[in-house]
Amino acid sequence: MVNPRRKHIFNIYTGFYCSVIILPQIFSMPPSDQFNNHPGAFPVATNGEPFPWQELRLPSTVIPLHYDLFVHPNLTSLDFVASEKIEVFVRDATQFIILHSKDLEIMNAALHSEEDLRYRKPGKKLNVLSYPAHQQVALIVPEKLMADLRYYVVIDFQAKLADGFEGFYKSTYRTLDGETRTIAVTDFEPTEARMAFPCFDEPLFKANFSIKIRRERRHIALSNMPKIKTIELEGGLLEDHFETTVKMSTYLVAYIVCDFKSVTGTTSSGVKVSIYASPDKWSQTHYALEASLKLLAFYENYFDINYPLPKLDLVAIPDFGSGAMENWGLITYRETSLLVDPRTSSAFDKLWVTKVIAHELAHQWFGNLVTMEWWNDIWLNEGFATYMELISINATYPELQIDNYFLDVCFEVIKRDSLNSSHPISNQAKTPTQIHEMFDAVSYNKGACILNMLKDFLSEEKFQKGIIHYLKKFSFRNAKNDDLWNSLSNTCLEGDFTSGGFCYSDSKMTSNTLTFLRENVEVKEMMTTWTLQKGIPLVVVNQEGRSLRLRQERFLKGVFKEDHSWRALQEGYLWHIPLTYSTSSSNGIHRYILKSKTDTLDLPEKTSWVKFNVDLNGYYIVHYEGHGWDRLITQLNQNHTVLRSKDRIDLIHDAFQLVSAGRLTLDKALDLTHYLQHETNVLAILKGLEYLESFYHMMDRRNISDVTENLKHYLLRYFKPVIDAQSWSDEGSVWDRMLRTALLKLACHLNHAPCIRKATELFSQWMESNGKLNIPTDVLKIVYSVGAQTTEGWNSLLEHYELSVSGAEKNKILYALSTSKHQEKLMKLIELGMEGKIIKTQDLASLLHAIARNPKGQKLAWNFVRENWTHLLKKFDLSSFAMRFIISGTTSHFSSKDELQEVQLFFDSLKAQGSHLDVFQIVLETIPKNIEWLEKNLPTLRTWLLVKI
């Protein structure tokens, strides 16, 4: 429930009958008699008895209303004992209750009626059946539970604190004195609450939670809600009692037992915000507090809904599987996603921390207050939170220019979405593995990009009103895709209606938007084409005088029109694309919705060129047939500033994407980058540099030495003026600083003498100071990488890595160590990562990825993964982000047929053992496309370079 001291701005359903009404029926539950009459049709429990439920999803016959949860972790023996009382409501008579439970030892289970509790009668013992394949237990009751009554299920259970990063697990850190300390922390999303307590572990089963935690005096306990009291027990133990939570899903429950220190502030609306970290890292928490207070205040204002809890804790966890987790009121973070060290955190590090905080705070509304009905619509959580990073940081930290970063959010997912192995944003997910795999670039990035496109289409005002409508209507409830589209179609809130029943809230909409509405464009009709089908459209433009012939196709990387598979892969795909364009004769933004395969647009006047997807607000790629590309390239060379800066970035991006689909020749795309010598926009320079650098690394890894050398000479000559203009400092705007880092990193990697000289000088000074010299943060990784090339420097960096209390610095050192050309050193890093003491296991995936990108380490990393697969599975769950990153990170850059065969054989062996992931198919589609790209484009690249140098 909402704290009575906070402002009530919407009604909360507190009566449990209301809860019953709004929970949809998702299964037709077979009566208990059916189980009794046909037990052979059901699975077999671990004790050999028939298990009374066949489905992966829980029945909706019994629903939870309230959990009383008691937990006592022992941080010495590394286990915990616990008990719970679940208040349930029976919708249909039944003889069993199905719960989720995984790796828990249930010692006792009993059932109480309301009458039992009222008169303190003993409960009825329940027979507990376990079916681990579905991570379910069945509580068999002696007498049928009657419909429309409440009951109370009491369970005693125990387990070891988990070894990985899921459920209720242990995490360790080392103090400056070298002492290793242990904490206990939870991470439940999406399906791991069942590892901590038996529960209805699906997002639809929202309930209230009252939590009690027993601990030693040297520790503190944190949970979703504020602590209301602490009881002293015999033996010196303490028991903390926390306020009852608002109604929420199990995956948002959280509790921590630790010895952390905090810094605290309060928002203008009275929310107490605290940042927690291990004592030696307390000094790195202050930026996070400042950012959290700003962002929380922004969201309360933007959503017109106060944050519903009295407090918000953000905690830096020493061992954490993902970047962060949005537990309501107790958000947990990897240390590098929350802590900022002024001495070692670069401009990008600070941007990253701000971004992650903004993301998790957005979840307090999108995901926590309104939750998707099922994991197939996880994008409603993650896509929105990713999009709100852009909105919130632009408002609170405009100097970070987050909209520049957002361009890469969309570029990154286009790489994935242009493969046939992609999936729709809203996609079927049944098993825990399938659910975990939904947490990918499509759900996060594509979700955010289509929301940005929709905002541009509707107008900011209408989009914001639609979001507010959606959040207020479904507060403390669950929602699905259609609920969002309906809210965005009908943005009239109660206060917008006149006495006559008319809504004038859209009076400020643009005339273009009104034209769209007059054409009866439905938001739902348009947006389902983006959420229910996979892929990204290609808009083909052919300009003939004042006429524009438009055609839409499905864009597929590595699939050419002459391929026999092309036509079949195109069938059934049609998007409603909100096009925007500008022309050489009109810099204004023109709009048009392309709803058919082909269409024609007539321009009001003759124009030399037309540019679609203005400011990159649309999620589509554009190909200009005929002389279209030539005219745009001519304009870039004559006066590039005529085109908007984001449009220039878009042209660079689309040109190289089109090369991969055989629509544009590589030399034409490379010619387009020639104008960059006059470019001053950081993002455009970085985008052009990114493609050229990727070609260099591809050639280097394949040991195509002549092209590698020529590319090196071309890069150093072509970018020399901008490289030489860089200072070895932290001066300038955020993006000036990021350009500096990228250019100097490349220059030193290419052995550019002035760069190597300066980095070596700074590293020598750092060594002489015993690591105490403050090197500018934006060049720190570069200096360390050059220093790591000598045995003495490498060993010193590894020693410093072990002592450093800055996660930002440790990341830079680890990257530097991974650039060594000595395989025995790279192997030592992998061994340390597997051991998990000096290099934490959480960093193993990124370490293997970095080593695999090193030409001297690519085979080493790949062979290690193949030979140590079983050991890796003991450290990471098969479907975890870490394992998926390890697989793609060590294979997706391969570009030879021998490597493809090795990967295919390995994946086949895993499938034979029953292991299958979507990432296998992604990799097996990516490698042949890399091979094909080289075969088609290597001669062109070789010739182009010979001409240019």
CSV table of N, CA and C in Angstrom, one decimal, residues 781-904:
chain,number,residue,atom,x,y,z
A,781,LYS,N,42.9,4.0,-20.1
A,781,LYS,CA,42.9,2.7,-20.7
A,781,LYS,C,44.0,2.6,-21.8
A,782,ILE,N,44.2,3.7,-22.5
A,782,ILE,CA,45.2,3.7,-23.5
A,782,ILE,C,46.6,3.6,-23.0
A,783,VAL,N,46.9,4.4,-21.9
A,783,VAL,CA,48.2,4.3,-21.3
A,783,VAL,C,48.4,2.9,-20.7
A,784,TYR,N,47.4,2.3,-20.0
A,784,TYR,CA,47.6,1.0,-19.5
A,784,TYR,C,47.8,0.0,-20.6
A,785,SER,N,47.1,0.1,-21.7
A,785,SER,CA,47.3,-0.9,-22.8
A,785,SER,C,48.7,-0.8,-23.4
A,786,VAL,N,49.2,0.3,-23.6
A,786,VAL,CA,50.6,0.4,-24.1
A,786,VAL,C,51.6,-0.1,-23.0
A,787,GLY,N,51.3,0.2,-21.8
A,787,GLY,CA,52.2,-0.3,-20.7
A,787,GLY,C,52.2,-1.8,-20.5
A,788,ALA,N,51.0,-2.4,-20.9
A,788,ALA,CA,50.9,-3.9,-20.7
A,788,ALA,C,51.7,-4.7,-21.7
A,789,GLN,N,52.3,-4.0,-22.7
A,789,GLN,CA,53.0,-4.8,-23.7
A,789,GLN,C,54.4,-5.3,-23.3
A,790,THR,N,54.9,-4.8,-22.1
A,790,THR,CA,56.1,-5.3,-21.6
A,790,THR,C,55.8,-6.2,-20.4
A,791,THR,N,56.6,-7.2,-20.2
A,791,THR,CA,56.4,-8.1,-19.0
A,791,THR,C,56.3,-7.4,-17.7
A,792,GLU,N,57.2,-6.4,-17.5
A,792,GLU,CA,57.2,-5.7,-16.2
A,792,GLU,C,55.9,-4.9,-16.1
A,793,GLY,N,55.5,-4.2,-17.2
A,793,GLY,CA,54.3,-3.4,-17.1
A,793,GLY,C,53.1,-4.3,-16.9
A,794,TRP,N,53.0,-5.4,-17.6
A,794,TRP,CA,51.9,-6.4,-17.4
A,794,TRP,C,51.7,-6.8,-16.0
A,795,ASN,N,52.9,-7.3,-15.4
A,795,ASN,CA,52.9,-7.8,-14.0
A,795,ASN,C,52.5,-6.7,-13.0
A,796,SER,N,53.0,-5.5,-13.3
A,796,SER,CA,52.6,-4.3,-12.4
A,796,SER,C,51.1,-4.0,-12.4
A,797,LEU,N,50.6,-4.1,-13.6
A,797,LEU,CA,49.2,-3.8,-13.8
A,797,LEU,C,48.3,-4.8,-13.1
A,798,LEU,N,48.7,-6.1,-13.2
A,798,LEU,CA,48.0,-7.2,-12.5
A,798,LEU,C,48.0,-7.0,-11.0
A,799,GLU,N,49.2,-6.6,-10.5
A,799,GLU,CA,49.3,-6.3,-9.1
A,799,GLU,C,48.4,-5.2,-8.7
A,800,HIS,N,48.4,-4.1,-9.5
A,800,HIS,CA,47.6,-2.9,-9.2
A,800,HIS,C,46.1,-3.3,-9.3
A,801,TYR,N,45.7,-4.2,-10.2
A,801,TYR,CA,44.3,-4.6,-10.4
A,801,TYR,C,43.8,-5.2,-9.1
A,802,GLU,N,44.6,-6.0,-8.5
A,802,GLU,CA,44.2,-6.7,-7.2
A,802,GLU,C,44.0,-5.7,-6.1
A,803,LEU,N,44.7,-4.6,-6.1
A,803,LEU,CA,44.7,-3.7,-5.0
A,803,LEU,C,43.6,-2.6,-5.2
A,804,SER,N,43.3,-2.3,-6.4
A,804,SER,CA,42.4,-1.2,-6.7
A,804,SER,C,41.0,-1.4,-6.1
A,805,VAL,N,40.4,-0.3,-5.6
A,805,VAL,CA,39.0,-0.3,-5.1
A,805,VAL,C,38.1,0.4,-6.1
A,806,SER,N,38.6,0.7,-7.3
A,806,SER,CA,37.7,1.3,-8.3
A,806,SER,C,37.4,0.3,-9.4
A,807,GLY,N,36.1,0.0,-9.5
A,807,GLY,CA,35.6,-0.9,-10.6
A,807,GLY,C,35.9,-0.3,-12.0
A,808,ALA,N,35.8,1.0,-12.1
A,808,ALA,CA,36.1,1.7,-13.4
A,808,ALA,C,37.6,1.4,-13.8
A,809,GLU,N,38.5,1.6,-12.8
A,809,GLU,CA,39.9,1.4,-13.1
A,809,GLU,C,40.2,-0.1,-13.4
A,810,LYS,N,39.6,-1.0,-12.6
A,810,LYS,CA,39.8,-2.4,-12.8
A,810,LYS,C,39.4,-2.8,-14.2
A,811,ASN,N,38.3,-2.3,-14.7
A,811,ASN,CA,37.8,-2.6,-16.1
A,811,ASN,C,38.9,-2.2,-17.1
A,812,LYS,N,39.5,-1.0,-16.9
A,812,LYS,CA,40.5,-0.5,-17.8
A,812,LYS,C,41.8,-1.3,-17.8
A,813,ILE,N,42.1,-1.7,-16.6
A,813,ILE,CA,43.3,-2.6,-16.4
A,813,ILE,C,43.1,-3.9,-17.1
A,814,LEU,N,41.9,-4.5,-16.8
A,814,LEU,CA,41.7,-5.8,-17.4
A,814,LEU,C,41.7,-5.8,-18.9
A,815,TYR,N,41.1,-4.8,-19.5
A,815,TYR,CA,41.2,-4.6,-20.9
A,815,TYR,C,42.6,-4.6,-21.4
A,816,ALA,N,43.4,-3.7,-20.7
A,816,ALA,CA,44.8,-3.6,-21.1
A,816,ALA,C,45.6,-4.9,-21.0
A,817,LEU,N,45.3,-5.6,-20.0
A,817,LEU,CA,46.0,-6.9,-19.8
A,817,LEU,C,45.6,-7.9,-20.9
A,818,SER,N,44.4,-7.8,-21.4
A,818,SER,CA,43.9,-8.7,-22.5
A,818,SER,C,44.5,-8.4,-23.8
A,819,THR,N,45.2,-7.3,-24.0
A,819,THR,CA,45.8,-6.9,-25.3
A,819,THR,C,47.2,-7.5,-25.4
A,820,SER,N,47.7,-8.2,-24.4
A,820,SER,CA,49.0,-8.7,-24.5
A,820,SER,C,49.1,-9.7,-25.7
A,821,LYS,N,50.3,-9.7,-26.3
A,821,LYS,CA,50.6,-10.6,-27.5
A,821,LYS,C,51.1,-12.0,-27.0
A,822,HIS,N,51.2,-12.2,-25.7
A,822,HIS,CA,51.8,-13.4,-25.2
A,822,HIS,C,50.6,-14.3,-24.7
A,823,GLN,N,50.5,-15.5,-25.3
A,823,GLN,CA,49.3,-16.4,-25.0
A,823,GLN,C,49.4,-16.9,-23.6
A,824,GLU,N,50.6,-17.1,-23.0
A,824,GLU,CA,50.6,-17.6,-21.7
A,824,GLU,C,50.0,-16.6,-20.7
A,825,LYS,N,50.2,-15.3,-21.0
A,825,LYS,CA,49.6,-14.2,-20.1
A,825,LYS,C,48.1,-14.2,-20.3
A,826,LEU,N,47.7,-14.3,-21.5
A,826,LEU,CA,46.2,-14.4,-21.7
A,826,LEU,C,45.6,-15.6,-21.1
A,827,MET,N,46.3,-16.7,-21.1
A,827,MET,CA,45.7,-17.9,-20.5
A,827,MET,C,45.7,-17.7,-18.9
A,828,LYS,N,46.7,-17.0,-18.4
A,828,LYS,CA,46.7,-16.8,-17.0
A,828,LYS,C,45.5,-15.9,-16.5
A,829,LEU,N,45.1,-15.0,-17.4
A,829,LEU,CA,43.9,-14.1,-17.1
A,829,LEU,C,42.7,-15.0,-17.1
A,830,ILE,N,42.5,-15.9,-18.0
A,830,ILE,CA,41.4,-16.8,-18.1
A,830,ILE,C,41.3,-17.7,-16.8
A,831,GLU,N,42.5,-18.2,-16.4
A,831,GLU,CA,42.5,-19.0,-15.2
A,831,GLU,C,42.1,-18.3,-14.0
A,832,LEU,N,42.6,-17.0,-13.9
A,832,LEU,CA,42.2,-16.2,-12.7
A,832,LEU,C,40.7,-15.9,-12.7
A,833,GLY,N,40.1,-15.7,-13.9
A,833,GLY,CA,38.7,-15.5,-14.0
A,833,GLY,C,37.9,-16.7,-13.6
A,834,MET,N,38.4,-17.9,-14.0
A,834,MET,CA,37.7,-19.1,-13.6
A,834,MET,C,37.8,-19.3,-12.1
A,835,GLU,N,39.0,-18.9,-11.5
A,835,GLU,CA,39.2,-19.1,-10.1
A,835,GLU,C,38.3,-18.1,-9.3
A,836,GLY,N,38.1,-16.9,-9.8
A,836,GLY,CA,37.1,-16.0,-9.2
A,836,GLY,C,37.6,-15.2,-8.0
A,837,LYS,N,38.8,-15.2,-7.7
A,837,LYS,CA,39.3,-14.5,-6.5
A,837,LYS,C,39.9,-13.1,-6.9
A,838,ILE,N,41.0,-13.1,-7.7
A,838,ILE,CA,41.5,-11.8,-8.1
A,838,ILE,C,40.7,-11.2,-9.2
A,839,ILE,N,40.4,-12.0,-10.2
A,839,ILE,CA,39.4,-11.5,-11.3
A,839,ILE,C,38.1,-12.2,-11.0
A,840,LYS,N,37.1,-11.4,-10.7
A,840,LYS,CA,35.8,-11.9,-10.3
A,840,LYS,C,35.1,-12.7,-11.5
A,841,THR,N,34.4,-13.7,-11.1
A,841,THR,CA,33.7,-14.5,-12.1
A,841,THR,C,32.7,-13.7,-13.0
A,842,GLN,N,32.2,-12.7,-12.3
A,842,GLN,CA,31.2,-11.8,-13.1
A,842,GLN,C,31.9,-11.1,-14.3
A,843,ASP,N,33.2,-11.0,-14.3
A,843,ASP,CA,34.0,-10.3,-15.3
A,843,ASP,C,34.5,-11.3,-16.4
A,844,LEU,N,34.3,-12.6,-16.2
A,844,LEU,CA,34.9,-13.6,-17.1
A,844,LEU,C,34.3,-13.5,-18.5
A,845,ALA,N,33.0,-13.2,-18.7
A,845,ALA,CA,32.4,-13.1,-20.0
A,845,ALA,C,33.1,-12.0,-20.8
A,846,SER,N,33.2,-10.8,-20.2
A,846,SER,CA,33.8,-9.7,-20.9
A,846,SER,C,35.3,-9.9,-21.1
A,847,LEU,N,35.9,-10.6,-20.2
A,847,LEU,CA,37.3,-10.9,-20.4
A,847,LEU,C,37.5,-11.8,-21.6
A,848,LEU,N,36.7,-12.9,-21.7
A,848,LEU,CA,36.8,-13.8,-22.9
A,848,LEU,C,36.5,-13.1,-24.2
A,849,HIS,N,35.6,-12.2,-24.1
A,849,HIS,CA,35.2,-11.4,-25.3
A,849,HIS,C,36.4,-10.5,-25.8
A,850,ALA,N,37.1,-9.9,-24.8
A,850,ALA,CA,38.2,-9.0,-25.1
A,850,ALA,C,39.4,-9.9,-25.7
A,851,ILE,N,39.7,-11.0,-25.0
A,851,ILE,CA,40.8,-11.9,-25.5
A,851,ILE,C,40.5,-12.4,-26.9
A,852,ALA,N,39.2,-12.7,-27.2
A,852,ALA,CA,38.8,-13.2,-28.5
A,852,ALA,C,39.0,-12.2,-29.6
A,853,ARG,N,38.9,-10.9,-29.2
A,853,ARG,CA,39.1,-9.8,-30.2
A,853,ARG,C,40.6,-9.5,-30.4
A,854,ASN,N,41.5,-10.1,-29.6
A,854,ASN,CA,42.9,-10.0,-29.8
A,854,ASN,C,43.4,-11.1,-30.8
A,855,PRO,N,44.0,-10.7,-31.9
A,855,PRO,CA,44.4,-11.7,-32.9
A,855,PRO,C,45.2,-12.8,-32.3
A,856,LYS,N,46.0,-12.5,-31.2
A,856,LYS,CA,46.8,-13.6,-30.6
A,856,LYS,C,46.0,-14.4,-29.6
A,857,GLY,N,44.7,-14.0,-29.3
A,857,GLY,CA,43.9,-14.7,-28.3
A,857,GLY,C,42.7,-15.3,-28.8
A,858,GLN,N,42.3,-15.0,-30.1
A,858,GLN,CA,41.0,-15.5,-30.6
A,858,GLN,C,40.9,-17.0,-30.6
A,859,LYS,N,41.9,-17.7,-31.0
A,859,LYS,CA,41.8,-19.2,-30.9
A,859,LYS,C,41.9,-19.7,-29.5
A,860,LEU,N,42.7,-19.0,-28.7
A,860,LEU,CA,42.8,-19.4,-27.3
A,860,LEU,C,41.5,-19.3,-26.6
A,861,ALA,N,40.7,-18.2,-26.8
A,861,ALA,CA,39.4,-18.1,-26.1
A,861,ALA,C,38.4,-19.1,-26.6
A,862,TRP,N,38.4,-19.3,-27.9
A,862,TRP,CA,37.4,-20.2,-28.5
A,862,TRP,C,37.7,-21.7,-28.0
A,863,ASN,N,39.0,-22.1,-28.0
A,863,ASN,CA,39.3,-23.4,-27.6
A,863,ASN,C,39.0,-23.6,-26.1
A,864,PHE,N,39.2,-22.5,-25.3
A,864,PHE,CA,38.9,-22.6,-23.9
A,864,PHE,C,37.4,-22.9,-23.7
A,865,VAL,N,36.6,-22.2,-24.4
A,865,VAL,CA,35.2,-22.3,-24.2
A,865,VAL,C,34.7,-23.8,-24.6
A,866,ARG,N,35.2,-24.3,-25.7
A,866,ARG,CA,34.9,-25.6,-26.1
A,866,ARG,C,35.3,-26.7,-25.1
A,867,GLU,N,36.6,-26.5,-24.6
A,867,GLU,CA,37.1,-27.5,-23.7
A,867,GLU,C,36.6,-27.4,-22.3
A,868,ASN,N,36.1,-26.2,-21.9
A,868,ASN,CA,35.7,-26.0,-20.5
A,868,ASN,C,34.2,-25.7,-20.4
A,869,TRP,N,33.4,-26.2,-21.3
A,869,TRP,CA,32.0,-25.9,-21.3
A,869,TRP,C,31.3,-26.3,-20.0
A,870,THR,N,31.6,-27.5,-19.6
A,870,THR,CA,31.0,-28.1,-18.4
A,870,THR,C,31.3,-27.2,-17.2
A,871,HIS,N,32.6,-26.8,-17.1
A,871,HIS,CA,33.0,-25.9,-16.0
A,871,HIS,C,32.3,-24.6,-16.0
A,872,LEU,N,32.1,-24.0,-17.2
A,872,LEU,CA,31.5,-22.7,-17.3
A,872,LEU,C,30.0,-22.8,-16.9
A,873,LEU,N,29.4,-24.0,-17.2
A,873,LEU,CA,28.0,-24.1,-16.8
A,873,LEU,C,27.8,-24.3,-15.3
A,874,LYS,N,28.9,-24.6,-14.6
A,874,LYS,CA,28.8,-24.6,-13.1
A,874,LYS,C,28.9,-23.2,-12.5
A,875,LYS,N,29.4,-22.2,-13.3
A,875,LYS,CA,29.5,-20.9,-12.9
A,875,LYS,C,28.3,-20.0,-13.4
A,876,PHE,N,27.8,-20.3,-14.5
A,876,PHE,CA,26.7,-19.5,-15.1
A,876,PHE,C,25.6,-20.4,-15.6
A,877,ASP,N,24.3,-20.0,-15.4
A,877,ASP,CA,23.2,-20.7,-16.0
A,877,ASP,C,23.3,-20.6,-17.5
A,878,LEU,N,22.8,-21.7,-18.1
A,878,LEU,CA,22.9,-21.8,-19.6
A,878,LEU,C,22.4,-20.6,-20.3
A,879,SER,N,21.2,-20.2,-19.8
A,879,SER,CA,20.5,-19.1,-20.6
A,879,SER,C,20.9,-17.7,-20.0
A,880,SER,N,21.8,-17.6,-19.1
A,880,SER,CA,22.2,-16.3,-18.6
A,880,SER,C,22.8,-15.4,-19.6
A,881,PHE,N,22.8,-14.1,-19.4
A,881,PHE,CA,23.4,-13.2,-20.3
A,881,PHE,C,24.9,-13.5,-20.4
A,882,ALA,N,25.6,-13.9,-19.3
A,882,ALA,CA,27.0,-14.2,-19.4
A,882,ALA,C,27.3,-15.3,-20.4
A,883,MET,N,26.6,-16.4,-20.3
A,883,MET,CA,26.8,-17.5,-21.2
A,883,MET,C,26.5,-17.2,-22.7
A,884,ARG,N,25.5,-16.4,-22.9
A,884,ARG,CA,25.1,-16.0,-24.3
A,884,ARG,C,26.2,-15.1,-24.8
A,885,PHE,N,26.8,-14.2,-23.9
A,885,PHE,CA,27.8,-13.3,-24.3
A,885,PHE,C,29.1,-14.0,-24.6
A,886,ILE,N,29.4,-15.1,-23.8
A,886,ILE,CA,30.6,-15.9,-24.0
A,886,ILE,C,30.5,-16.6,-25.3
A,887,ILE,N,29.4,-17.1,-25.7
A,887,ILE,CA,29.2,-17.8,-26.9
A,887,ILE,C,29.4,-16.9,-28.1
A,888,SER,N,28.6,-15.8,-28.1
A,888,SER,CA,28.7,-14.9,-29.2
A,888,SER,C,30.1,-14.1,-29.3
A,889,GLY,N,30.6,-13.8,-28.1
A,889,GLY,CA,31.8,-13.0,-28.0
A,889,GLY,C,33.0,-13.8,-28.5
A,890,THR,N,33.0,-15.1,-28.5
A,890,THR,CA,34.2,-15.9,-28.9
A,890,THR,C,34.0,-16.5,-30.3
A,891,THR,N,32.9,-16.3,-30.9
A,891,THR,CA,32.6,-16.9,-32.2
A,891,THR,C,32.1,-16.0,-33.3
A,892,SER,N,31.3,-15.0,-33.0
A,892,SER,CA,30.6,-14.2,-34.0
A,892,SER,C,31.5,-13.4,-34.9
A,893,HIS,N,32.8,-13.2,-34.6
A,893,HIS,CA,33.7,-12.5,-35.5
A,893,HIS,C,34.4,-13.4,-36.5
A,894,PHE,N,34.2,-14.7,-36.4
A,894,PHE,CA,34.8,-15.6,-37.3
A,894,PHE,C,34.4,-15.4,-38.7
A,895,SER,N,35.3,-15.6,-39.6
A,895,SER,CA,35.0,-15.3,-41.0
A,895,SER,C,35.7,-16.3,-42.0
A,896,SER,N,35.9,-17.6,-41.5
A,896,SER,CA,36.4,-18.6,-42.4
A,896,SER,C,35.6,-19.9,-42.3
A,897,LYS,N,35.6,-20.7,-43.4
A,897,LYS,CA,34.8,-21.9,-43.4
A,897,LYS,C,35.3,-22.9,-42.4
A,898,ASP,N,36.6,-23.0,-42.1
A,898,ASP,CA,37.1,-23.9,-41.1
A,898,ASP,C,36.5,-23.5,-39.7
A,899,GLU,N,36.5,-22.2,-39.4
A,899,GLU,CA,35.9,-21.8,-38.1
A,899,GLU,C,34.4,-22.1,-38.1
A,900,LEU,N,33.7,-21.9,-39.2
A,900,LEU,CA,32.3,-22.2,-39.2
A,900,LEU,C,32.0,-23.6,-38.9
A,901,GLN,N,32.8,-24.5,-39.5
A,901,GLN,CA,32.7,-25.9,-39.3
A,901,GLN,C,32.9,-26.3,-37.8
A,902,GLU,N,33.9,-25.7,-37.2
A,902,GLU,CA,34.2,-26.0,-35.8
A,902,GLU,C,33.0,-25.6,-34.9
A,903,VAL,N,32.5,-24.4,-35.2
A,903,VAL,CA,31.4,-23.9,-34.4
A,903,VAL,C,30.1,-24.8,-34.6
A,904,GLN,N,29.9,-25.2,-35.9
A,904,GLN,CA,28.7,-26.0,-36.2
A,904,GLN,C,28.8,-27.3,-35.4
